[in-house]
Structures are given as structure tokens and as C-alpha cells.
Coordinates of C-alpha atoms in Angstrom, one line a residue:
M20 CA 34.5 76.5 151.2
D21 CA 36.7 75.9 154.5
K22 CA 39.9 75.3 154.5
E23 CA 40.8 71.7 155.1
T24 CA 43.9 69.3 154.6
T25 CA 43.5 67.8 151.4
L26 CA 45.4 65.5 149.2
C27 CA 46.0 68.3 146.7
D28 CA 47.7 70.2 149.2
Q29 CA 49.9 67.2 149.7
Y30 CA 50.5 66.9 146.2
L31 CA 51.6 70.4 146.4
Y32 CA 54.1 69.8 148.9
E33 CA 56.1 66.9 147.0
Y34 CA 55.7 69.0 143.9
F35 CA 57.5 72.2 145.8
L36 CA 60.4 69.5 146.3
I37 CA 61.0 69.3 142.8
D38 CA 60.3 72.7 141.8
P39 CA 61.0 75.0 144.6
T40 CA 60.5 78.1 142.5
I41 CA 56.4 78.0 143.2
N42 CA 57.3 79.5 146.7
D43 CA 57.8 82.8 144.7
F44 CA 54.2 82.6 144.7
F45 CA 53.2 81.1 148.4
L46 CA 56.5 82.6 150.3
K47 CA 56.1 80.2 153.3
D48 CA 58.9 80.7 155.5
E49 CA 59.3 76.8 155.7
W50 CA 60.1 76.4 152.4
M51 CA 62.9 79.2 152.0
N52 CA 65.5 77.0 152.5
K53 CA 65.1 76.0 148.8
K54 CA 64.8 79.7 147.3
H55 CA 68.2 79.4 145.5
I56 CA 67.2 76.3 143.5
Q57 CA 65.9 76.6 139.7
P58 CA 65.3 73.0 138.5
N59 CA 66.2 72.4 135.0
I60 CA 62.3 72.2 133.8
Y61 CA 63.4 70.9 130.6
G62 CA 65.6 68.0 131.6
E63 CA 64.8 64.3 131.7
K64 CA 65.0 63.9 135.5
Y65 CA 62.5 66.8 136.1
Y66 CA 60.1 65.1 134.0
K67 CA 60.7 61.5 135.3
D68 CA 60.0 63.0 138.6
I69 CA 56.7 64.7 137.8
L70 CA 55.5 61.4 135.9
K71 CA 56.3 59.2 138.9
L72 CA 54.7 62.1 141.2
N73 CA 51.5 62.3 139.2
K74 CA 51.4 58.3 138.8
K75 CA 51.8 58.1 142.7
Y76 CA 48.8 60.3 143.6
L77 CA 46.9 58.8 140.6
K78 CA 46.7 55.6 142.2
I79 CA 46.0 57.2 145.7
L80 CA 43.0 59.0 144.1
N81 CA 41.8 55.8 142.4
D82 CA 41.9 54.0 145.2
K83 CA 40.2 56.4 147.0
G84 CA 37.3 56.6 145.0
T85 CA 37.1 52.8 144.7
N86 CA 37.2 52.5 148.2
C87 CA 34.7 55.4 149.1
K88 CA 32.4 54.2 146.7
G89 CA 33.4 57.1 144.2
T90 CA 32.9 60.2 147.0
L91 CA 36.1 62.0 146.1
S92 CA 35.7 65.5 147.1
H93 CA 35.5 68.8 145.0
Y94 CA 39.4 69.2 145.2
D95 CA 40.1 65.4 144.7
K96 CA 38.2 65.7 141.3
I97 CA 40.4 68.6 140.1
L98 CA 43.6 66.9 141.0
L99 CA 42.4 64.0 139.3
Y100 CA 41.4 65.8 136.4
D101 CA 44.7 67.5 136.2
I102 CA 47.2 64.5 136.7
E103 CA 45.0 62.2 134.3
H104 CA 45.6 64.9 131.5
D105 CA 49.1 65.5 132.3
I106 CA 50.2 61.8 132.3
H107 CA 48.1 61.5 129.0
M108 CA 50.1 64.5 127.4
E109 CA 53.5 63.0 129.0
V110 CA 53.1 59.5 128.0
N111 CA 51.4 59.5 124.7
Y112 CA 52.6 62.8 122.7
K113 CA 56.5 63.6 122.1
I114 CA 55.8 66.8 120.1
Y115 CA 56.6 69.0 122.9
M116 CA 59.8 67.4 123.9
Y117 CA 61.1 68.4 120.4
M118 CA 60.0 72.2 121.2
P119 CA 60.5 72.9 124.8
V120 CA 60.5 76.9 124.3
N121 CA 58.6 79.0 121.7
L122 CA 57.7 82.4 121.4
M123 CA 55.3 82.4 124.4
E124 CA 57.0 80.4 126.6
N125 CA 60.5 80.5 127.1
I126 CA 62.1 80.4 130.6
L127 CA 65.3 82.5 129.5
M128 CA 62.8 85.5 128.5
D129 CA 61.0 84.8 131.8
Y130 CA 64.4 85.7 133.7
V131 CA 64.7 88.8 131.9
T132 CA 61.6 90.2 133.8
E133 CA 62.9 88.6 137.0
C134 CA 66.6 90.5 136.6
S135 CA 65.2 93.8 136.2
G136 CA 63.4 93.5 139.9
N137 CA 59.9 93.8 138.0
G138 CA 58.9 90.1 138.2
N139 CA 57.7 87.8 141.0
Y140 CA 60.7 87.0 142.6
I141 CA 61.0 88.8 145.9
F142 CA 64.2 91.0 146.3
E143 CA 64.8 92.4 149.9
T144 CA 67.8 91.0 151.8
K145 CA 71.3 90.2 150.8
K146 CA 70.5 86.5 150.6
D147 CA 67.4 87.3 148.0
F148 CA 70.1 88.5 145.8
L149 CA 72.6 85.7 146.3
D150 CA 69.9 83.0 146.2
F151 CA 69.0 84.6 142.7
L152 CA 72.1 84.4 141.2
K153 CA 72.5 80.5 142.5
R154 CA 69.3 80.1 140.4
L155 CA 70.9 81.5 137.6
Q156 CA 73.8 79.0 137.5
S157 CA 71.5 76.4 136.4
F158 CA 70.9 78.1 133.0
D159 CA 74.2 76.8 131.5
E160 CA 72.7 73.4 131.7
I161 CA 68.8 74.5 131.0
T162 CA 70.2 76.2 127.9
K163 CA 72.2 73.4 126.8
T164 CA 69.0 71.2 127.3
I165 CA 66.8 73.3 125.3
I166 CA 69.3 73.6 122.4
Q167 CA 69.9 69.5 122.5
K168 CA 65.9 68.8 122.6
M169 CA 65.4 71.3 119.7
R170 CA 68.3 69.8 117.8
D171 CA 66.5 66.2 118.2
G172 CA 63.6 68.0 116.6
I173 CA 65.3 68.9 113.8
D174 CA 66.6 65.4 113.4
A175 CA 63.1 64.3 113.7
N176 CA 61.4 66.8 111.8
V177 CA 59.4 68.4 114.4
T178 CA 60.1 72.4 114.4
L179 CA 58.5 75.2 115.1
Y180 CA 56.7 77.4 112.7
Q181 CA 59.5 79.6 110.8
K182 CA 57.5 82.8 111.5
N183 CA 57.6 82.2 115.1
V184 CA 61.1 81.7 115.2
E185 CA 61.7 85.0 113.4
E186 CA 59.9 86.6 116.3
M187 CA 61.7 84.8 118.9
I188 CA 65.1 86.1 117.2
N189 CA 63.8 89.8 117.1
G190 CA 62.6 89.5 120.8
I191 CA 66.1 88.3 122.1
Q192 CA 67.8 90.8 119.5
D193 CA 65.7 93.5 121.5
V194 CA 66.6 92.7 124.9
L195 CA 70.0 92.6 124.3
K196 CA 69.9 96.0 122.6
E197 CA 67.6 97.6 125.1
K198 CA 69.7 95.4 128.1
S199 CA 65.9 95.0 129.8
Y200 CA 67.6 92.6 132.1
T201 CA 69.0 95.6 133.9
Y202 CA 67.9 96.0 137.7
T203 CA 65.5 98.8 138.0
N204 CA 63.6 98.3 140.9
D205 CA 64.3 101.5 143.0
K206 CA 62.5 100.9 145.9
K207 CA 64.4 97.5 146.3
P208 CA 67.9 98.6 146.0
L209 CA 70.7 96.1 145.3
K210 CA 72.0 94.5 148.6
I211 CA 75.1 93.4 147.0
S212 CA 77.9 94.8 144.9
L213 CA 77.0 96.2 141.3
K214 CA 79.7 94.2 140.0
K215 CA 78.8 90.9 141.6
W216 CA 75.4 91.4 140.2
N217 CA 76.2 92.5 136.7
D218 CA 78.9 89.9 136.5
G219 CA 76.2 87.4 137.8
I220 CA 73.7 88.4 135.1
K221 CA 76.1 88.5 132.2
R222 CA 77.7 85.4 132.9
Y223 CA 74.5 83.0 133.5
L224 CA 71.7 85.1 131.4
V225 CA 73.0 87.4 128.8
N226 CA 75.5 84.7 127.8
N227 CA 73.0 82.0 127.5
L228 CA 70.5 84.7 125.7
M229 CA 73.5 85.1 123.2
K230 CA 74.3 81.3 122.8
F231 CA 70.6 80.5 122.2
L232 CA 70.5 83.4 119.6
D233 CA 73.1 82.1 117.8
F234 CA 71.7 78.3 117.7
L235 CA 68.3 80.3 116.5
L236 CA 70.1 82.1 113.5
N237 CA 72.8 79.3 112.5
E238 CA 71.2 76.2 113.0
Y239 CA 67.6 76.3 113.8
Y240 CA 65.9 79.0 111.6
C241 CA 66.8 77.3 108.4
K242 CA 65.2 74.0 109.5
S243 CA 62.3 75.5 111.1
Q244 CA 58.8 74.4 109.4
E245 CA 57.1 76.5 106.9
N246 CA 53.9 74.6 107.9
F247 CA 52.2 75.3 111.4
G248 CA 49.6 73.7 113.5
L249 CA 49.6 70.1 115.3
H250 CA 48.2 68.5 112.6
S251 CA 51.3 69.0 110.8
Y252 CA 52.9 66.8 112.9
K253 CA 52.4 63.1 113.6
E254 CA 49.8 62.3 115.9
G255 CA 49.2 66.0 116.5
K256 CA 45.5 66.1 115.4
D257 CA 45.1 63.5 118.0
A258 CA 47.0 65.8 120.6
Y259 CA 45.1 68.7 119.3
K260 CA 41.7 66.9 120.3
K261 CA 43.2 66.1 123.9
I262 CA 44.3 69.8 124.5
L263 CA 40.9 71.2 123.4
Q264 CA 38.9 68.7 125.4
N265 CA 41.1 69.6 128.5
N266 CA 40.3 73.4 127.8
T267 CA 36.6 73.0 127.3
F268 CA 34.4 70.2 127.8
N269 CA 35.3 66.3 127.7
E270 CA 32.8 65.6 125.0
C271 CA 33.8 68.7 122.9
S272 CA 35.1 68.1 119.4
P273 CA 36.9 70.6 117.0
K274 CA 34.1 70.3 114.9
Q275 CA 31.6 71.5 117.3
I276 CA 33.8 74.3 118.5
H277 CA 34.3 75.4 114.8
K278 CA 30.8 75.4 113.9
L279 CA 29.9 77.3 117.2
G280 CA 32.3 79.9 115.9
L281 CA 31.3 80.4 112.5
R282 CA 27.7 80.5 113.8
E283 CA 28.2 83.2 116.3
L284 CA 30.4 85.2 113.9
K285 CA 27.2 85.9 111.8
E286 CA 25.4 86.9 114.7
L287 CA 28.0 89.6 115.8
N288 CA 28.4 90.8 112.2
E289 CA 24.9 91.7 112.3
E290 CA 24.9 93.6 115.3
K291 CA 27.7 95.4 114.1
K292 CA 25.8 96.4 110.7
R293 CA 23.0 97.7 113.3
L294 CA 25.8 100.0 115.2
E295 CA 26.8 101.1 111.5
K296 CA 23.4 102.3 110.7
V297 CA 23.3 104.4 114.0
L298 CA 26.6 106.0 113.5
Q299 CA 25.5 106.5 109.8
V300 CA 28.9 104.8 108.3
N301 CA 29.2 102.6 105.6
D302 CA 32.1 100.5 106.9
I303 CA 32.5 100.9 111.0
N304 CA 36.0 99.1 110.8
E305 CA 37.4 101.8 108.5
Y306 CA 35.6 104.5 110.4
V307 CA 37.3 103.5 113.6
K308 CA 40.5 102.4 112.1
N309 CA 40.8 106.1 110.2
T310 CA 39.5 108.7 113.0
K311 CA 42.7 110.1 114.4
S312 CA 41.1 111.5 117.3
F313 CA 40.4 108.0 118.6
Y314 CA 44.1 107.3 118.8
Y315 CA 46.8 108.2 121.8
Q316 CA 50.2 110.0 121.1
D317 CA 51.6 109.8 124.3
K318 CA 51.9 106.4 126.6
K319 CA 51.3 108.6 129.5
D320 CA 47.8 109.4 128.8
I321 CA 46.9 105.8 128.1
L322 CA 48.3 104.9 131.8
N323 CA 46.3 107.9 133.5
D324 CA 43.1 107.2 131.2
L325 CA 43.5 103.3 132.4
K326 CA 43.6 104.8 135.9
K327 CA 40.5 106.9 135.5
I328 CA 38.3 103.9 134.1
R329 CA 39.7 101.6 137.1
K330 CA 38.4 104.2 139.4
E331 CA 35.1 104.6 137.8
I332 CA 34.6 100.8 137.7
Q333 CA 35.5 100.4 141.4
T334 CA 32.8 102.9 142.6
K335 CA 29.9 102.6 140.1
I336 CA 30.1 99.1 138.4
Y337 CA 31.6 96.8 141.2
P338 CA 28.8 97.6 143.9
K339 CA 26.1 96.7 141.6
Y340 CA 27.1 93.0 140.9
F341 CA 29.0 92.0 143.9
Y342 CA 29.0 91.7 147.8
G343 CA 32.0 93.6 150.1
E344 CA 33.8 96.7 148.7
I345 CA 37.2 97.3 146.8
K346 CA 39.5 98.8 149.5
K347 CA 42.8 100.5 148.4
E348 CA 45.2 97.3 148.8
D349 CA 42.8 95.4 146.8
L350 CA 43.7 97.6 143.7
Y351 CA 46.0 96.4 140.8
K352 CA 48.9 98.1 139.4
I353 CA 49.1 99.6 136.0
K354 CA 52.0 99.5 133.9
S355 CA 53.6 99.7 130.5
A356 CA 54.7 96.1 129.2
P357 CA 58.4 95.6 129.2
V358 CA 60.3 94.9 125.9
E359 CA 60.5 91.2 126.3
M360 CA 56.8 90.9 126.5
K361 CA 56.0 93.3 123.4
Q362 CA 54.0 90.7 121.7
N363 CA 51.1 91.1 123.9
T364 CA 48.3 93.7 123.9
A365 CA 47.5 93.5 127.1
Y366 CA 47.9 90.9 130.1
Y367 CA 47.8 90.8 133.9
M368 CA 50.4 89.4 136.4
P369 CA 49.3 88.3 139.6
G370 CA 50.9 89.0 142.7
D371 CA 52.1 86.8 145.4
L372 CA 50.3 85.3 148.3
K373 CA 51.2 87.8 150.7
L374 CA 50.6 90.6 148.4
K375 CA 54.5 91.7 148.6
V376 CA 54.2 92.2 144.7
K377 CA 51.1 93.5 143.9
G378 CA 48.9 92.2 140.7
T379 CA 49.6 94.5 137.6
F380 CA 47.6 95.2 134.6
Y381 CA 50.4 95.7 131.7
I382 CA 49.3 97.4 128.4
N383 CA 51.3 97.4 125.3
T384 CA 52.5 101.4 124.8
F385 CA 55.3 101.0 122.2
K386 CA 53.1 102.7 119.7
P387 CA 50.5 104.6 121.6
E388 CA 49.1 105.7 117.9
T389 CA 48.1 102.1 117.8
V390 CA 46.1 102.3 120.8
N391 CA 42.3 103.5 120.7
R392 CA 41.1 105.3 123.9
H393 CA 37.7 103.4 123.4
E394 CA 39.2 99.9 124.0
L395 CA 40.5 100.8 127.4
L396 CA 37.1 100.2 129.2
T397 CA 36.7 96.6 127.8
L398 CA 40.5 95.8 128.4
S399 CA 40.3 97.2 132.1
L400 CA 37.0 95.3 132.4
H401 CA 38.8 92.1 131.4
E402 CA 42.2 92.1 133.1
G403 CA 41.5 94.3 136.2
I404 CA 38.3 94.4 138.0
P405 CA 35.9 92.4 138.1
G406 CA 37.9 90.3 135.8
H407 CA 41.4 88.5 136.1
H408 CA 42.9 90.7 139.1
Y409 CA 39.7 90.6 141.2
E410 CA 39.3 86.9 140.5
I411 CA 42.8 85.9 141.3
H412 CA 42.8 88.2 144.2
Y413 CA 39.8 86.8 145.8
H414 CA 41.0 83.1 145.5
S415 CA 44.3 84.0 146.8
Q416 CA 42.8 85.4 149.9
S417 CA 40.0 82.5 150.4
N418 CA 40.3 79.6 152.7
S419 CA 40.7 77.1 149.6
P420 CA 43.6 74.7 149.5
D421 CA 47.0 76.1 148.5
Y422 CA 46.6 73.7 145.2
M423 CA 44.0 75.8 143.7
K424 CA 45.4 79.1 144.5
L425 CA 48.3 78.3 142.3
S426 CA 46.3 76.3 139.4
Q427 CA 45.2 77.9 136.4
Y428 CA 42.3 76.8 134.3
D429 CA 42.1 79.0 131.4
S430 CA 38.1 78.0 130.5
Y431 CA 37.2 79.3 134.2
S432 CA 39.7 82.1 134.3
E433 CA 39.5 83.5 130.5
G434 CA 35.6 82.9 130.6
W435 CA 35.5 84.8 133.7
G436 CA 37.8 88.0 132.2
L437 CA 35.1 87.9 129.0
Y438 CA 32.2 87.5 131.1
S439 CA 33.3 90.6 132.9
E440 CA 33.0 92.3 129.9
T441 CA 29.3 92.0 130.0
L442 CA 28.7 93.9 133.1
Y443 CA 28.6 97.4 131.8
N444 CA 26.0 99.2 130.1
Y445 CA 27.9 100.5 127.3
K446 CA 26.1 103.8 126.4
D447 CA 29.1 105.2 124.3
D448 CA 28.8 103.8 120.9
I449 CA 32.4 103.4 119.8
N450 CA 32.8 101.9 123.6
Y451 CA 30.2 99.3 122.6
Y452 CA 32.0 99.1 119.2
F453 CA 35.0 97.8 121.1
K454 CA 33.0 95.6 123.3
L455 CA 31.6 93.9 120.1
E456 CA 34.9 93.8 118.6
Y457 CA 36.6 92.0 121.5
D458 CA 33.9 89.7 121.4
I459 CA 34.2 88.8 117.4
H460 CA 38.0 88.6 118.3
R461 CA 37.0 85.6 120.8
I462 CA 34.5 84.3 118.6
L463 CA 37.3 84.2 115.5
R464 CA 39.4 82.4 117.9
L465 CA 37.2 79.6 117.9
I466 CA 37.3 79.3 114.2
I467 CA 40.7 80.0 113.7
D468 CA 42.4 78.0 116.6
T469 CA 40.4 74.9 114.9
G470 CA 41.2 75.9 111.7
I471 CA 45.1 76.3 112.0
H472 CA 45.4 72.9 114.2
Y473 CA 42.9 70.7 113.2
Y474 CA 41.7 71.6 109.5
G475 CA 45.1 72.9 108.2
W476 CA 44.2 76.5 107.3
S477 CA 47.0 78.5 105.6
Y478 CA 48.5 81.6 107.4
D479 CA 47.0 83.9 104.8
K480 CA 43.7 82.1 105.3
C481 CA 43.7 82.9 108.7
F482 CA 44.8 86.4 108.5
S483 CA 42.2 87.4 105.7
L484 CA 39.6 86.2 108.1
M485 CA 40.6 88.2 110.8
Q486 CA 41.4 91.1 108.7
K487 CA 37.8 91.0 107.3
N488 CA 36.4 91.1 110.5
L489 CA 38.4 93.2 112.9
S490 CA 39.6 96.8 112.6
Y491 CA 43.1 95.6 113.8
S492 CA 46.5 96.6 112.4
D493 CA 48.5 93.9 110.7
D494 CA 51.1 93.8 112.9
H495 CA 48.4 93.1 115.5
I496 CA 46.7 90.3 113.8
N497 CA 50.3 88.9 113.0
R498 CA 51.1 88.6 117.0
E499 CA 47.5 87.2 117.3
L500 CA 48.4 84.4 114.7
L501 CA 51.7 83.6 116.0
R502 CA 50.1 83.4 119.9
Y503 CA 47.7 80.5 118.6
I504 CA 50.2 78.9 116.7
D505 CA 52.4 78.3 119.8
L506 CA 49.6 78.0 122.4
P507 CA 46.8 75.4 120.4
G508 CA 43.7 75.3 122.4
Q509 CA 44.4 78.2 124.8
A510 CA 42.4 80.8 122.6
L511 CA 39.2 78.4 122.7
T512 CA 38.7 79.1 126.5
Y513 CA 37.5 82.8 126.3
K514 CA 34.4 82.0 124.5
V515 CA 33.3 78.5 125.8
G516 CA 34.0 79.6 129.2
E517 CA 32.1 82.8 129.1
K518 CA 29.0 81.1 127.2
T519 CA 29.1 78.4 130.2
L520 CA 29.2 81.1 132.8
M521 CA 26.2 83.0 130.8
Y522 CA 24.1 79.6 130.7
L523 CA 24.9 78.9 134.4
R524 CA 23.8 82.2 135.4
Y525 CA 20.6 82.2 133.7
K526 CA 19.5 79.1 135.0
F527 CA 20.8 80.1 138.7
L528 CA 18.6 83.1 138.3
Q529 CA 15.5 81.0 137.5
K530 CA 16.0 79.6 140.8
G531 CA 15.2 83.2 142.6
Y532 CA 18.8 83.9 143.4
S533 CA 20.4 87.2 142.7
V534 CA 23.6 88.1 140.2
K535 CA 25.4 88.7 143.3
D536 CA 24.8 85.3 144.8
F537 CA 25.9 83.8 141.4
H538 CA 28.8 85.6 141.4
K539 CA 30.0 84.8 144.9
L540 CA 29.1 81.0 144.2
V541 CA 31.2 81.1 141.1
L542 CA 34.3 82.3 142.8
D543 CA 33.7 80.6 146.0
V544 CA 34.0 77.3 143.9
G545 CA 37.0 78.8 142.4
P546 CA 39.0 77.7 139.3
C547 CA 38.3 74.3 137.9
P548 CA 37.5 72.6 134.7
L549 CA 34.6 73.4 132.8
D550 CA 33.2 69.9 133.3
I551 CA 33.8 70.0 137.0
L552 CA 32.0 73.8 137.6
V553 CA 28.9 72.5 135.8
E554 CA 29.0 69.5 137.8
F555 CA 29.0 71.4 141.0
F556 CA 26.0 73.3 140.1
L557 CA 24.1 70.1 139.1
E558 CA 24.9 68.2 142.4
K559 CA 23.7 71.1 144.2
E560 CA 20.5 71.5 141.9
L561 CA 21.5 75.3 141.6
V562 CA 20.6 75.0 137.8

């Protein structure tokens, strides 16, 4: 799609005026004069400014749709979809006002990575370092706001789940112990005195981490909930239904998603039993878990093997399914996850629009003995090429509006990542086992996410279901469940998105097109809600 002047880019500029930190991604020269500003994203002024902006563009879009007989552009539809959801959640549900941060989303922990020089903030000149320290000066007010809102939550009996609070406490304590906020980017050395830098980090980040930790330990933990899931809060089930629809389809219900998970879990377990017969083992999960030779001893070996897999996919798999070629500058970095992100097994961190910071695939190497060498292939397909890195890199270098380059739609992106795992001929039985294992994992997410937030399942029930169907360690399962509790609906996006892409591909190929054509079209349409993706294919009569 050609670059065009769009309402969504007009919206993006006005959003930038409220939150200039989005320019860490775009690196627009004309926006650099606000690089020193970090707004209090938890403050009432910020919420009111965003709500006012959303209502302004909602009226513009509604007027345009009425005056032009409903002919909104593809990008207009996406912006309208986003704004309507944001306004609905802001106006109708106050649950999250009492829980501004959680285990998975916390600006204090985000800035630990930024302070180390390994985040998205670009450090090059002396001014860059000084601007960053100016940003940190907002953290006194930000931390004060976070604590006040969580205190209000205590009064309203709306608090985080106790196990998640425990992990938040452990995470902050680890950061303070390891001093993982220490600047370590040797390629971009400090352009200001070490004393000035360290004093600023201690004054505005470390002190606020300690203040927040003290609040969690001495006030909040004892008041945190033993129950969990959105269903346990007033109007929480209604909020979950809306979140679920935003992450899947407008017509979906928790009951439908739950039933889909149960049905497909049975089918995948039958395939796993077939593999047991091929391998001549009684319990394939136990076999994989207890075969020590499958696991690593040294984290360096994990990183080296990931680089070999990256090369294999680039040269042997990519050319079969995609047009063009992958050049050296198009590749992603591979790194061990930092301590502040140890709750993740693996994840991808995009670079910036000008590629000053490259996209990076992070892998949890804190316990190499828990990483199975056969799972790295599936993880690489999902996080790297042709998964997240390729998809995000493709969009960042396209002619689509800037708004689209910053927007994230998990049903599209995570659906694409899971779909990418299917683009490999798994001849090695244990590699194929892990493809199945990750597939089962994503199916279990449909069951457990709805179980947690809609049906009120207990922690033990969720844990037992995962333990029964996966070879994961108890610690891995615990980390997964805490993630689902903090991010309702996000876990649904993988399988629903993948199944949508598989259906569209099937119909598209029946029209006589090639799989390369399909992949190019999906990527050219770009990130969007699934309803809009399907609507695009239908309007173009491509399915």
C-alpha cells in the first residue's frame, strides 16, 4: 500500500505531543526537541488528555463515515477500531486505575533496561545522556502516583494477585542486588561524567525502586488478593468479554474460545500419542524431560546454536515461502535476557525505525539446564525469521502510515509468529515434538485464560492442566500462569490469529495464487485487528 497522508498519522502527531517518548522509535529530527520529556503516564492529566484526543478523532471519523457514505479507508477503520476500544475501557472500567503496574508491565522496570544502554533509547551525544537524566526526574511523581493509585485500590478492595506481587518484589530485589541498571553499552560510552550519571540514576531510578519495593513489602503485599482473574472484580467479567473480543473477533465469546481449546487439545494429544509410538516410549513428556543429553550446560552454547538455526532458516526455509532475500542488515541480534526480564522464556524486542538499534531475540539463559536444544528451532521461527522480527522489520521499512508502524495487534502479530512455526518440515522427531508442545501450549492458553478470567478456575486447577499436558518445569508453568493473570486476553491471540491466517491461506490458494503471494499480501496489509484483516480479504474477493 502506498504512503499517504492519513488521519491516523495526524492522530499520531497529536499523541506525540502528549507522550514524546514514542519518538524513541521514529527518531524524527523535528520531534527531537522533546526528547527530555517523560510524561506521568499514570497521572490523571495524561488519561484526560488521551481521552480528549480519542473523542476528538472519534467525532472526525464518524463525521467522515457519514458524509462519505461510510467509505472509511483501511487505515481509518483501524484507527476507529482502536479509539472505540480505548474509550470504552477508559470510560466503563475502573479496575485498571487501581492496578497501574503489574509483574509484566511496569515503567520502573522498563527503565532499568534503558539505563543499562540496552533498551530503545538512543545514546550517542552528550545531550542524549542529559536528556535521559531529565526524563528520570519525572519518576518521583510517577512513583508517587503509582503508589497512591494502588493505595486507592486497597481501599476499594481491588488489588493484584498475591503470587504476582511476590514475583514483583523478587524482581525488584534482584535488580537492586545485581545493579542491572548499570550502564554497560561499551559501543556508546558515557559522554558525561560517571559521577553525574550514577548520581542521577540513584536519585531518580534506584531510590524510586526502593520506595516502591518498601510500599509492596510493608503496605501492599498483606492486602493483595488471594483470588485472581478479572471475574473476581466488580464488572470484571464484562471487561474480560470486551478484551477478549478486541483480541479475537467482535462476535467471539469466552464460551466459544474455551470450547475451541478443549476440542483442539484432544486432537493434538492424539498426535502426541502417535509420536510416542514412533519413538517407542510410554510417556513422551517424561522422556523429553528426563533425557539429560537434550539440555544445555552452558548459556554460550544456547546462543551459538540459535545463530546456526538463524542461518539455516535464512538460507533454506525463507526462499521457499517469501519473495526477496534476507541481507545481513536485515538480521536480528541474539542475546541472553536481562535479569529484569527473567519472567520470560523468550521474547523479541523491536529496533527503531532508522535501525540504529537492531531487533533482538532474547532467550532466558539463567538456568541453561532447563533449556532443551530441540525447542530452539520453533522459538527461532516464532521470534526471528519469518516470525516477529521479519514481520516487524517488513512493516517498519514499508510505505504504510507511521501510526501503523507503531501499532501492535497481538492477534495479527502473535498469530503470524505461531503461523511461522508451521513453515518448516520437521523431520527430527524431537524437534517435531516441540512444535507440537508449543502448539499444545497455545491451545491450553485458550482454555486457561478463559478459565482464569471468566470461569473462576483456581490456580491449582490451571497448574495441573498444564502439568498434565506439557513437559515444562514447575517454575516455567508458574511464570506462564502469572503472565496470564496480569495480561487477560493476550494469551488468546496466538492460536486464534494463527487459525485465521491458516483459513485465509486455504481460501486464497483455492483462487489460484501462490503461498508467496499470500505472505506478501498479509504483510502488505499490515498489522490490524482480525475483523479488519478478514474484511480486507472479503472486499477484495480474495477468499
